[in-house]
JSON list of C-alpha atoms in Angstrom, two decimals:
[
{"chain": "A", "resi": 1, "resn": "ALA", "atom": "CA", "xyz": [-67.91, -184.19, -167.15]},
{"chain": "A", "resi": 2, "resn": "GLN", "atom": "CA", "xyz": [-66.04, -184.14, -163.89]},
{"chain": "A", "resi": 3, "resn": "SER", "atom": "CA", "xyz": [-65.86, -187.13, -161.58]},
{"chain": "A", "resi": 4, "resn": "VAL", "atom": "CA", "xyz": [-64.12, -187.93, -158.32]},
{"chain": "A", "resi": 5, "resn": "SER", "atom": "CA", "xyz": [-62.87, -191.30, -157.21]},
{"chain": "A", "resi": 6, "resn": "GLN", "atom": "CA", "xyz": [-62.02, -192.14, -153.61]},
{"chain": "A", "resi": 7, "resn": "HIS", "atom": "CA", "xyz": [-60.16, -195.39, -153.35]},
{"chain": "A", "resi": 8, "resn": "ASN", "atom": "CA", "xyz": [-61.02, -196.45, -149.83]},
{"chain": "A", "resi": 9, "resn": "HIS", "atom": "CA", "xyz": [-64.60, -196.81, -148.67]},
{"chain": "A", "resi": 10, "resn": "HIS", "atom": "CA", "xyz": [-63.82, -197.75, -145.10]},
{"chain": "A", "resi": 11, "resn": "VAL", "atom": "CA", "xyz": [-60.54, -197.29, -143.25]},
{"chain": "A", "resi": 12, "resn": "ILE", "atom": "CA", "xyz": [-59.81, -198.46, -139.72]},
{"chain": "A", "resi": 13, "resn": "LEU", "atom": "CA", "xyz": [-56.71, -197.19, -137.91]},
{"chain": "A", "resi": 14, "resn": "SER", "atom": "CA", "xyz": [-55.38, -197.08, -134.39]},
{"chain": "A", "resi": 15, "resn": "GLU", "atom": "CA", "xyz": [-54.70, -193.77, -132.67]},
{"chain": "A", "resi": 16, "resn": "ALA", "atom": "CA", "xyz": [-51.33, -192.24, -133.59]},
{"chain": "A", "resi": 17, "resn": "ALA", "atom": "CA", "xyz": [-51.23, -194.07, -136.92]},
{"chain": "A", "resi": 18, "resn": "SER", "atom": "CA", "xyz": [-50.55, -192.06, -140.06]},
{"chain": "A", "resi": 19, "resn": "LEU", "atom": "CA", "xyz": [-53.37, -191.50, -142.50]},
{"chain": "A", "resi": 20, "resn": "GLU", "atom": "CA", "xyz": [-53.50, -191.13, -146.24]},
{"chain": "A", "resi": 21, "resn": "LEU", "atom": "CA", "xyz": [-56.81, -191.12, -148.10]},
{"chain": "A", "resi": 22, "resn": "GLY", "atom": "CA", "xyz": [-56.60, -191.32, -151.85]},
{"chain": "A", "resi": 23, "resn": "CYS", "atom": "CA", "xyz": [-58.54, -189.10, -154.23]},
{"chain": "A", "resi": 24, "resn": "ASN", "atom": "CA", "xyz": [-58.35, -188.85, -158.00]},
{"chain": "A", "resi": 25, "resn": "TYR", "atom": "CA", "xyz": [-60.44, -186.64, -160.20]},
{"chain": "A", "resi": 26, "resn": "SER", "atom": "CA", "xyz": [-61.29, -186.63, -163.85]},
{"chain": "A", "resi": 27, "resn": "TYR", "atom": "CA", "xyz": [-61.45, -183.29, -165.65]},
{"chain": "A", "resi": 28, "resn": "GLY", "atom": "CA", "xyz": [-59.33, -181.79, -168.40]},
{"chain": "A", "resi": 29, "resn": "GLY", "atom": "CA", "xyz": [-59.46, -178.19, -167.28]},
{"chain": "A", "resi": 30, "resn": "THR", "atom": "CA", "xyz": [-58.43, -176.17, -164.25]},
{"chain": "A", "resi": 31, "resn": "VAL", "atom": "CA", "xyz": [-59.99, -177.26, -161.00]},
{"chain": "A", "resi": 32, "resn": "ASN", "atom": "CA", "xyz": [-60.62, -176.27, -157.43]},
{"chain": "A", "resi": 33, "resn": "LEU", "atom": "CA", "xyz": [-60.21, -179.17, -155.01]},
{"chain": "A", "resi": 34, "resn": "PHE", "atom": "CA", "xyz": [-61.72, -179.76, -151.59]},
{"chain": "A", "resi": 35, "resn": "TRP", "atom": "CA", "xyz": [-61.80, -182.16, -148.71]},
{"chain": "A", "resi": 36, "resn": "TYR", "atom": "CA", "xyz": [-64.91, -182.06, -146.56]},
{"chain": "A", "resi": 37, "resn": "VAL", "atom": "CA", "xyz": [-65.47, -183.92, -143.30]},
{"chain": "A", "resi": 38, "resn": "GLN", "atom": "CA", "xyz": [-68.74, -185.03, -141.75]},
{"chain": "A", "resi": 39, "resn": "TYR", "atom": "CA", "xyz": [-68.49, -185.98, -138.09]},
{"chain": "A", "resi": 40, "resn": "PRO", "atom": "CA", "xyz": [-71.22, -188.30, -136.77]},
{"chain": "A", "resi": 41, "resn": "GLY", "atom": "CA", "xyz": [-74.49, -186.39, -136.56]},
{"chain": "A", "resi": 42, "resn": "GLN", "atom": "CA", "xyz": [-72.98, -183.18, -137.86]},
{"chain": "A", "resi": 43, "resn": "HIS", "atom": "CA", "xyz": [-72.95, -181.32, -141.14]},
{"chain": "A", "resi": 44, "resn": "LEU", "atom": "CA", "xyz": [-70.34, -181.08, -143.87]},
{"chain": "A", "resi": 45, "resn": "GLN", "atom": "CA", "xyz": [-67.36, -178.98, -142.87]},
{"chain": "A", "resi": 46, "resn": "LEU", "atom": "CA", "xyz": [-64.53, -177.85, -145.09]},
{"chain": "A", "resi": 47, "resn": "LEU", "atom": "CA", "xyz": [-61.21, -179.37, -144.02]},
{"chain": "A", "resi": 48, "resn": "LEU", "atom": "CA", "xyz": [-59.11, -177.72, -146.67]},
{"chain": "A", "resi": 49, "resn": "LYS", "atom": "CA", "xyz": [-59.23, -176.41, -150.20]},
{"chain": "A", "resi": 50, "resn": "TYR", "atom": "CA", "xyz": [-56.94, -175.83, -153.13]},
{"chain": "A", "resi": 51, "resn": "PHE", "atom": "CA", "xyz": [-57.74, -172.99, -155.50]},
{"chain": "A", "resi": 52, "resn": "SER", "atom": "CA", "xyz": [-54.28, -172.03, -156.75]},
{"chain": "A", "resi": 53, "resn": "GLY", "atom": "CA", "xyz": [-50.71, -171.51, -155.56]},
{"chain": "A", "resi": 54, "resn": "ASP", "atom": "CA", "xyz": [-48.76, -173.93, -153.37]},
{"chain": "A", "resi": 55, "resn": "PRO", "atom": "CA", "xyz": [-49.97, -177.46, -154.21]},
{"chain": "A", "resi": 56, "resn": "LEU", "atom": "CA", "xyz": [-49.38, -178.55, -150.60]},
{"chain": "A", "resi": 57, "resn": "VAL", "atom": "CA", "xyz": [-52.36, -177.28, -148.69]},
{"chain": "A", "resi": 58, "resn": "LYS", "atom": "CA", "xyz": [-52.69, -177.25, -144.92]},
{"chain": "A", "resi": 59, "resn": "GLY", "atom": "CA", "xyz": [-56.12, -177.41, -143.34]},
{"chain": "A", "resi": 60, "resn": "ILE", "atom": "CA", "xyz": [-57.68, -177.57, -139.94]},
{"chain": "A", "resi": 61, "resn": "LYS", "atom": "CA", "xyz": [-56.91, -180.17, -137.26]},
{"chain": "A", "resi": 62, "resn": "GLY", "atom": "CA", "xyz": [-53.49, -181.05, -138.67]},
{"chain": "A", "resi": 63, "resn": "PHE", "atom": "CA", "xyz": [-54.71, -182.28, -142.04]},
{"chain": "A", "resi": 64, "resn": "GLU", "atom": "CA", "xyz": [-52.93, -181.54, -145.29]},
{"chain": "A", "resi": 65, "resn": "ALA", "atom": "CA", "xyz": [-53.39, -182.48, -148.92]},
{"chain": "A", "resi": 66, "resn": "GLU", "atom": "CA", "xyz": [-51.16, -182.36, -151.96]},
{"chain": "A", "resi": 67, "resn": "PHE", "atom": "CA", "xyz": [-52.38, -181.54, -155.44]},
{"chain": "A", "resi": 68, "resn": "ILE", "atom": "CA", "xyz": [-50.38, -183.49, -158.02]},
{"chain": "A", "resi": 69, "resn": "LYS", "atom": "CA", "xyz": [-51.60, -182.22, -161.36]},
{"chain": "A", "resi": 70, "resn": "SER", "atom": "CA", "xyz": [-49.83, -184.88, -163.42]},
{"chain": "A", "resi": 71, "resn": "LYS", "atom": "CA", "xyz": [-51.60, -187.61, -161.45]},
{"chain": "A", "resi": 72, "resn": "PHE", "atom": "CA", "xyz": [-54.96, -185.83, -161.15]},
{"chain": "A", "resi": 73, "resn": "SER", "atom": "CA", "xyz": [-54.70, -186.53, -157.43]},
{"chain": "A", "resi": 74, "resn": "PHE", "atom": "CA", "xyz": [-55.44, -184.71, -154.20]},
{"chain": "A", "resi": 75, "resn": "ASN", "atom": "CA", "xyz": [-54.65, -187.12, -151.38]},
{"chain": "A", "resi": 76, "resn": "LEU", "atom": "CA", "xyz": [-55.43, -186.24, -147.79]},
{"chain": "A", "resi": 77, "resn": "ARG", "atom": "CA", "xyz": [-52.84, -186.88, -145.09]},
{"chain": "A", "resi": 78, "resn": "LYS", "atom": "CA", "xyz": [-52.42, -186.62, -141.36]},
{"chain": "A", "resi": 79, "resn": "PRO", "atom": "CA", "xyz": [-49.25, -187.82, -139.62]},
{"chain": "A", "resi": 80, "resn": "SER", "atom": "CA", "xyz": [-50.93, -188.96, -136.40]},
{"chain": "A", "resi": 81, "resn": "VAL", "atom": "CA", "xyz": [-54.67, -189.53, -136.13]},
{"chain": "A", "resi": 82, "resn": "GLN", "atom": "CA", "xyz": [-56.80, -189.16, -133.03]},
{"chain": "A", "resi": 83, "resn": "TRP", "atom": "CA", "xyz": [-59.98, -190.91, -131.97]},
{"chain": "A", "resi": 84, "resn": "SER", "atom": "CA", "xyz": [-61.84, -187.65, -132.65]},
{"chain": "A", "resi": 85, "resn": "ASP", "atom": "CA", "xyz": [-60.95, -187.93, -136.34]},
{"chain": "A", "resi": 86, "resn": "THR", "atom": "CA", "xyz": [-63.56, -190.67, -136.70]},
{"chain": "A", "resi": 87, "resn": "ALA", "atom": "CA", "xyz": [-65.80, -189.31, -139.45]},
{"chain": "A", "resi": 88, "resn": "GLU", "atom": "CA", "xyz": [-66.63, -189.55, -143.13]},
{"chain": "A", "resi": 89, "resn": "TYR", "atom": "CA", "xyz": [-64.30, -187.72, -145.50]},
{"chain": "A", "resi": 90, "resn": "PHE", "atom": "CA", "xyz": [-65.34, -186.46, -148.93]},
{"chain": "A", "resi": 91, "resn": "CYS", "atom": "CA", "xyz": [-63.06, -185.36, -151.71]},
{"chain": "A", "resi": 92, "resn": "ALA", "atom": "CA", "xyz": [-64.66, -182.90, -154.11]},
{"chain": "A", "resi": 93, "resn": "VAL", "atom": "CA", "xyz": [-63.88, -180.86, -157.21]},
{"chain": "A", "resi": 94, "resn": "ASN", "atom": "CA", "xyz": [-65.31, -178.08, -159.31]},
{"chain": "A", "resi": 95, "resn": "ALA", "atom": "CA", "xyz": [-64.22, -176.48, -162.55]},
{"chain": "A", "resi": 96, "resn": "ARG", "atom": "CA", "xyz": [-62.47, -173.25, -161.65]},
{"chain": "A", "resi": 97, "resn": "ASN", "atom": "CA", "xyz": [-64.13, -170.08, -162.91]},
{"chain": "A", "resi": 98, "resn": "ARG", "atom": "CA", "xyz": [-66.62, -172.15, -164.86]},
{"chain": "A", "resi": 99, "resn": "ASP", "atom": "CA", "xyz": [-68.96, -174.32, -162.79]},
{"chain": "A", "resi": 100, "resn": "ASP", "atom": "CA", "xyz": [-70.51, -173.47, -159.47]},
{"chain": "A", "resi": 101, "resn": "LYS", "atom": "CA", "xyz": [-71.48, -177.04, -158.75]},
{"chain": "A", "resi": 102, "resn": "ILE", "atom": "CA", "xyz": [-69.19, -179.18, -156.63]},
{"chain": "A", "resi": 103, "resn": "ILE", "atom": "CA", "xyz": [-68.78, -182.82, -157.61]},
{"chain": "A", "resi": 104, "resn": "PHE", "atom": "CA", "xyz": [-68.25, -185.10, -154.63]},
{"chain": "A", "resi": 105, "resn": "GLY", "atom": "CA", "xyz": [-66.63, -188.47, -154.27]},
{"chain": "A", "resi": 106, "resn": "LYS", "atom": "CA", "xyz": [-68.47, -191.31, -152.54]},
{"chain": "A", "resi": 107, "resn": "GLY", "atom": "CA", "xyz": [-66.69, -190.69, -149.27]},
{"chain": "A", "resi": 108, "resn": "THR", "atom": "CA", "xyz": [-64.35, -192.64, -147.03]},
{"chain": "A", "resi": 109, "resn": "ARG", "atom": "CA", "xyz": [-65.57, -193.70, -143.63]},
{"chain": "A", "resi": 110, "resn": "LEU", "atom": "CA", "xyz": [-62.65, -193.45, -141.18]},
{"chain": "A", "resi": 111, "resn": "HIS", "atom": "CA", "xyz": [-62.84, -195.28, -137.89]},
{"chain": "A", "resi": 112, "resn": "ILE", "atom": "CA", "xyz": [-60.12, -194.66, -135.31]},
{"chain": "A", "resi": 113, "resn": "LEU", "atom": "CA", "xyz": [-59.67, -197.22, -132.58]},
{"chain": "A", "resi": 114, "resn": "PRO", "atom": "CA", "xyz": [-58.85, -195.74, -129.17]},
{"chain": "B", "resi": 1, "resn": "GLU", "atom": "CA", "xyz": [-68.94, -167.50, -136.91]},
{"chain": "B", "resi": 2, "resn": "PRO", "atom": "CA", "xyz": [-71.88, -167.12, -139.33]},
{"chain": "B", "resi": 3, "resn": "GLU", "atom": "CA", "xyz": [-73.56, -170.37, -140.32]},
{"chain": "B", "resi": 4, "resn": "VAL", "atom": "CA", "xyz": [-76.06, -171.66, -142.83]},
{"chain": "B", "resi": 5, "resn": "THR", "atom": "CA", "xyz": [-79.13, -172.94, -141.02]},
{"chain": "B", "resi": 6, "resn": "GLN", "atom": "CA", "xyz": [-81.83, -175.31, -142.25]},
{"chain": "B", "resi": 7, "resn": "THR", "atom": "CA", "xyz": [-85.28, -176.25, -141.04]},
{"chain": "B", "resi": 8, "resn": "PRO", "atom": "CA", "xyz": [-86.68, -178.69, -140.27]},
{"chain": "B", "resi": 9, "resn": "SER", "atom": "CA", "xyz": [-83.90, -181.09, -139.33]},
{"chain": "B", "resi": 10, "resn": "HIS", "atom": "CA", "xyz": [-86.14, -184.03, -140.17]},
{"chain": "B", "resi": 11, "resn": "GLN", "atom": "CA", "xyz": [-89.27, -184.11, -142.31]},
{"chain": "B", "resi": 12, "resn": "VAL", "atom": "CA", "xyz": [-91.49, -187.13, -142.81]},
{"chain": "B", "resi": 13, "resn": "THR", "atom": "CA", "xyz": [-94.07, -186.97, -145.57]},
{"chain": "B", "resi": 14, "resn": "GLN", "atom": "CA", "xyz": [-96.31, -189.27, -147.54]},
{"chain": "B", "resi": 15, "resn": "MET", "atom": "CA", "xyz": [-95.73, -190.00, -151.20]},
{"chain": "B", "resi": 16, "resn": "GLY", "atom": "CA", "xyz": [-97.44, -187.45, -153.41]},
{"chain": "B", "resi": 17, "resn": "GLN", "atom": "CA", "xyz": [-97.36, -184.67, -150.83]},
{"chain": "B", "resi": 18, "resn": "GLU", "atom": "CA", "xyz": [-95.60, -181.34, -151.33]},
{"chain": "B", "resi": 19, "resn": "VAL", "atom": "CA", "xyz": [-92.71, -180.41, -149.08]},
{"chain": "B", "resi": 20, "resn": "ILE", "atom": "CA", "xyz": [-90.81, -177.20, -148.60]},
{"chain": "B", "resi": 21, "resn": "LEU", "atom": "CA", "xyz": [-87.33, -177.29, -147.15]},
{"chain": "B", "resi": 22, "resn": "ARG", "atom": "CA", "xyz": [-86.04, -174.04, -145.73]},
{"chain": "B", "resi": 23, "resn": "CYS", "atom": "CA", "xyz": [-82.59, -172.56, -145.53]},
{"chain": "B", "resi": 24, "resn": "VAL", "atom": "CA", "xyz": [-81.19, -169.33, -144.16]},
{"chain": "B", "resi": 25, "resn": "PRO", "atom": "CA", "xyz": [-77.90, -168.62, -145.95]},
{"chain": "B", "resi": 26, "resn": "ILE", "atom": "CA", "xyz": [-75.09, -166.55, -144.48]},
{"chain": "B", "resi": 27, "resn": "SER", "atom": "CA", "xyz": [-76.29, -162.97, -144.57]},
{"chain": "B", "resi": 28, "resn": "ASN", "atom": "CA", "xyz": [-73.82, -161.35, -147.00]},
{"chain": "B", "resi": 29, "resn": "HIS", "atom": "CA", "xyz": [-73.78, -164.31, -149.39]},
{"chain": "B", "resi": 30, "resn": "LEU", "atom": "CA", "xyz": [-75.30, -163.93, -152.83]},
{"chain": "B", "resi": 31, "resn": "TYR", "atom": "CA", "xyz": [-75.05, -167.43, -154.31]},
{"chain": "B", "resi": 32, "resn": "PHE", "atom": "CA", "xyz": [-77.15, -170.31, -153.06]},
{"chain": "B", "resi": 33, "resn": "TYR", "atom": "CA", "xyz": [-77.19, -174.04, -153.70]},
{"chain": "B", "resi": 34, "resn": "TRP", "atom": "CA", "xyz": [-79.03, -177.23, -152.92]},
{"chain": "B", "resi": 35, "resn": "TYR", "atom": "CA", "xyz": [-77.37, -180.63, -152.79]},
{"chain": "B", "resi": 36, "resn": "ARG", "atom": "CA", "xyz": [-78.75, -183.98, -151.72]},
{"chain": "B", "resi": 37, "resn": "GLN", "atom": "CA", "xyz": [-77.32, -187.21, -150.38]},
{"chain": "B", "resi": 38, "resn": "ILE", "atom": "CA", "xyz": [-79.31, -190.41, -150.69]},
{"chain": "B", "resi": 39, "resn": "LEU", "atom": "CA", "xyz": [-78.37, -192.81, -147.89]},
{"chain": "B", "resi": 40, "resn": "GLY", "atom": "CA", "xyz": [-75.15, -194.61, -148.72]},
{"chain": "B", "resi": 41, "resn": "GLN", "atom": "CA", "xyz": [-74.50, -192.57, -151.84]},
{"chain": "B", "resi": 42, "resn": "LYS", "atom": "CA", "xyz": [-72.48, -189.50, -152.72]},
{"chain": "B", "resi": 43, "resn": "VAL", "atom": "CA", "xyz": [-73.52, -185.89, -152.24]},
{"chain": "B", "resi": 44, "resn": "GLU", "atom": "CA", "xyz": [-75.08, -184.68, -155.50]},
{"chain": "B", "resi": 45, "resn": "PHE", "atom": "CA", "xyz": [-75.59, -181.15, -156.81]},
{"chain": "B", "resi": 46, "resn": "LEU", "atom": "CA", "xyz": [-79.17, -180.13, -157.50]},
{"chain": "B", "resi": 47, "resn": "VAL", "atom": "CA", "xyz": [-79.27, -176.43, -158.30]},
{"chain": "B", "resi": 48, "resn": "SER", "atom": "CA", "xyz": [-77.52, -173.09, -157.94]},
{"chain": "B", "resi": 49, "resn": "PHE", "atom": "CA", "xyz": [-79.31, -169.76, -157.64]},
{"chain": "B", "resi": 50, "resn": "TYR", "atom": "CA", "xyz": [-78.15, -166.19, -158.04]},
{"chain": "B", "resi": 51, "resn": "ASN", "atom": "CA", "xyz": [-79.90, -162.88, -158.53]},
{"chain": "B", "resi": 52, "resn": "ASN", "atom": "CA", "xyz": [-83.32, -164.54, -158.20]},
{"chain": "B", "resi": 53, "resn": "GLU", "atom": "CA", "xyz": [-82.64, -166.96, -161.01]},
{"chain": "B", "resi": 54, "resn": "ILE", "atom": "CA", "xyz": [-81.46, -170.52, -161.37]},
{"chain": "B", "resi": 55, "resn": "SER", "atom": "CA", "xyz": [-77.92, -170.34, -162.74]},
{"chain": "B", "resi": 56, "resn": "GLU", "atom": "CA", "xyz": [-77.28, -174.07, -163.06]},
{"chain": "B", "resi": 57, "resn": "LYS", "atom": "CA", "xyz": [-79.25, -177.25, -162.42]},
{"chain": "B", "resi": 58, "resn": "SER", "atom": "CA", "xyz": [-78.58, -180.95, -162.64]},
{"chain": "B", "resi": 59, "resn": "GLU", "atom": "CA", "xyz": [-80.58, -183.68, -164.36]},
{"chain": "B", "resi": 60, "resn": "ILE", "atom": "CA", "xyz": [-82.06, -184.57, -160.97]},
{"chain": "B", "resi": 61, "resn": "PHE", "atom": "CA", "xyz": [-83.68, -181.14, -160.70]},
{"chain": "B", "resi": 62, "resn": "ASP", "atom": "CA", "xyz": [-86.73, -181.84, -162.83]},
{"chain": "B", "resi": 63, "resn": "ASP", "atom": "CA", "xyz": [-90.13, -180.13, -162.95]},
{"chain": "B", "resi": 64, "resn": "GLN", "atom": "CA", "xyz": [-91.02, -181.56, -159.55]},
{"chain": "B", "resi": 65, "resn": "PHE", "atom": "CA", "xyz": [-88.45, -179.29, -157.94]},
{"chain": "B", "resi": 66, "resn": "SER", "atom": "CA", "xyz": [-88.41, -175.54, -157.59]},
{"chain": "B", "resi": 67, "resn": "VAL", "atom": "CA", "xyz": [-86.42, -173.00, -155.61]},
{"chain": "B", "resi": 68, "resn": "GLU", "atom": "CA", "xyz": [-87.29, -169.59, -154.35]},
{"chain": "B", "resi": 69, "resn": "ARG", "atom": "CA", "xyz": [-85.93, -166.75, -152.30]},
{"chain": "B", "resi": 70, "resn": "PRO", "atom": "CA", "xyz": [-89.24, -165.48, -150.93]},
{"chain": "B", "resi": 71, "resn": "ASP", "atom": "CA", "xyz": [-87.72, -162.73, -148.80]},
{"chain": "B", "resi": 72, "resn": "GLY", "atom": "CA", "xyz": [-84.32, -161.30, -148.00]},
{"chain": "B", "resi": 73, "resn": "SER", "atom": "CA", "xyz": [-83.22, -164.16, -145.80]},
{"chain": "B", "resi": 74, "resn": "ASN", "atom": "CA", "xyz": [-84.80, -167.50, -146.73]},
{"chain": "B", "resi": 75, "resn": "PHE", "atom": "CA", "xyz": [-83.98, -169.83, -149.60]},
{"chain": "B", "resi": 76, "resn": "THR", "atom": "CA", "xyz": [-86.40, -172.68, -150.15]},
{"chain": "B", "resi": 77, "resn": "LEU", "atom": "CA", "xyz": [-86.53, -175.95, -152.05]},
{"chain": "B", "resi": 78, "resn": "LYS", "atom": "CA", "xyz": [-89.99, -177.22, -152.93]},
{"chain": "B", "resi": 79, "resn": "ILE", "atom": "CA", "xyz": [-90.76, -180.73, -154.08]},
{"chain": "B", "resi": 80, "resn": "ARG", "atom": "CA", "xyz": [-94.25, -180.70, -155.59]},
{"chain": "B", "resi": 81, "resn": "SER", "atom": "CA", "xyz": [-95.24, -184.35, -155.39]},
{"chain": "B", "resi": 82, "resn": "THR", "atom": "CA", "xyz": [-92.77, -186.41, -153.44]},
{"chain": "B", "resi": 83, "resn": "LYS", "atom": "CA", "xyz": [-91.69, -189.88, -154.47]},
{"chain": "B", "resi": 84, "resn": "LEU", "atom": "CA", "xyz": [-90.10, -192.60, -152.38]},
{"chain": "B", "resi": 85, "resn": "GLU", "atom": "CA", "xyz": [-86.80, -191.99, -154.16]},
{"chain": "B", "resi": 86, "resn": "ASP", "atom": "CA", "xyz": [-86.76, -188.38, -152.96]},
{"chain": "B", "resi": 87, "resn": "SER", "atom": "CA", "xyz": [-85.88, -189.67, -149.48]},
{"chain": "B", "resi": 88, "resn": "ALA", "atom": "CA", "xyz": [-82.45, -188.19, -148.79]},
{"chain": "B", "resi": 89, "resn": "MET", "atom": "CA", "xyz": [-80.52, -185.64, -146.80]},
{"chain": "B", "resi": 90, "resn": "TYR", "atom": "CA", "xyz": [-80.85, -182.24, -148.43]},
{"chain": "B", "resi": 91, "resn": "PHE", "atom": "CA", "xyz": [-78.06, -179.72, -147.89]},
{"chain": "B", "resi": 92, "resn": "CYS", "atom": "CA", "xyz": [-78.27, -176.02, -148.53]},
{"chain": "B", "resi": 93, "resn": "ALA", "atom": "CA", "xyz": [-75.08, -174.05, -149.18]},
{"chain": "B", "resi": 94, "resn": "SER", "atom": "CA", "xyz": [-74.17, -170.45, -149.83]},
{"chain": "B", "resi": 95, "resn": "SER", "atom": "CA", "xyz": [-71.15, -168.52, -151.02]},
{"chain": "B", "resi": 96, "resn": "GLU", "atom": "CA", "xyz": [-70.10, -164.89, -151.16]},
{"chain": "B", "resi": 97, "resn": "GLY", "atom": "CA", "xyz": [-69.25, -165.08, -154.85]},
{"chain": "B", "resi": 98, "resn": "PRO", "atom": "CA", "xyz": [-69.61, -167.64, -157.66]},
{"chain": "B", "resi": 99, "resn": "GLY", "atom": "CA", "xyz": [-69.07, -171.20, -156.49]},
{"chain": "B", "resi": 100, "resn": "ALA", "atom": "CA", "xyz": [-66.49, -171.65, -159.21]},
{"chain": "B", "resi": 101, "resn": "SER", "atom": "CA", "xyz": [-64.13, -169.35, -157.32]},
{"chain": "B", "resi": 102, "resn": "HIS", "atom": "CA", "xyz": [-65.47, -169.06, -153.77]},
{"chain": "B", "resi": 103, "resn": "GLU", "atom": "CA", "xyz": [-65.91, -171.46, -150.87]},
{"chain": "B", "resi": 104, "resn": "GLN", "atom": "CA", "xyz": [-69.41, -172.85, -150.38]},
{"chain": "B", "resi": 105, "resn": "TYR", "atom": "CA", "xyz": [-70.61, -173.11, -146.78]},
{"chain": "B", "resi": 106, "resn": "PHE", "atom": "CA", "xyz": [-72.96, -175.98, -146.05]},
{"chain": "B", "resi": 107, "resn": "GLY", "atom": "CA", "xyz": [-75.87, -176.16, -143.66]},
{"chain": "B", "resi": 108, "resn": "PRO", "atom": "CA", "xyz": [-76.57, -179.12, -141.34]},
{"chain": "B", "resi": 109, "resn": "GLY", "atom": "CA", "xyz": [-79.09, -180.67, -143.71]},
{"chain": "B", "resi": 110, "resn": "THR", "atom": "CA", "xyz": [-82.73, -181.73, -143.64]},
{"chain": "B", "resi": 111, "resn": "ARG", "atom": "CA", "xyz": [-83.42, -185.44, -143.62]},
{"chain": "B", "resi": 112, "resn": "LEU", "atom": "CA", "xyz": [-86.46, -186.05, -145.81]},
{"chain": "B", "resi": 113, "resn": "THR", "atom": "CA", "xyz": [-88.24, -189.36, -145.42]},
{"chain": "B", "resi": 114, "resn": "VAL", "atom": "CA", "xyz": [-90.98, -190.18, -147.91]},
{"chain": "B", "resi": 115, "resn": "THR", "atom": "CA", "xyz": [-93.27, -193.03, -146.89]}
]
């Protein structure tokens, strides 16, 4: 069975700091990988996704993530965060061409200090 | 941009009552899903639905739950006899093709509170 582990439950940063949120998954087969964001009071939005191809994926709002297959990781990065990035971030995985269901991590609550 | 919509945004019900949560998927999408998020916990898959049939369901999706596409636009989740532990945010999602190879688009959620 697949599982997703997010290392940080709560991260506090100042504006302009660099961000890296860790994500590891457990699954022996080929996967699709996702980062979703949930801004306060809003619904889940897709930040970026990896289905195949270049393991360095660029998403919206300056976010990127790198799929490192050997480490089963898909860490999310942003070089310089803004106050508006305050939100909860979810890493997620599904088994490519096999399972429709997406397995989510527990989420990381990011708080940016102005 | 097309969106998944859900109604109501918040539903309060008493234990033992039936509730129906409604979703309108994106119009050209053929695959539909329900997920839930209990407060403070992770988002969990409940069920996927395609061609008027359940294609996959989780252990959570027991006989108390059912899904239906009653017309060409709505996709519903029914909980027959609600329990306190059913209190959660319920998210509907849809995708153009199978979720295993296509992006799922999520709705804003319905917060269900069972008292």
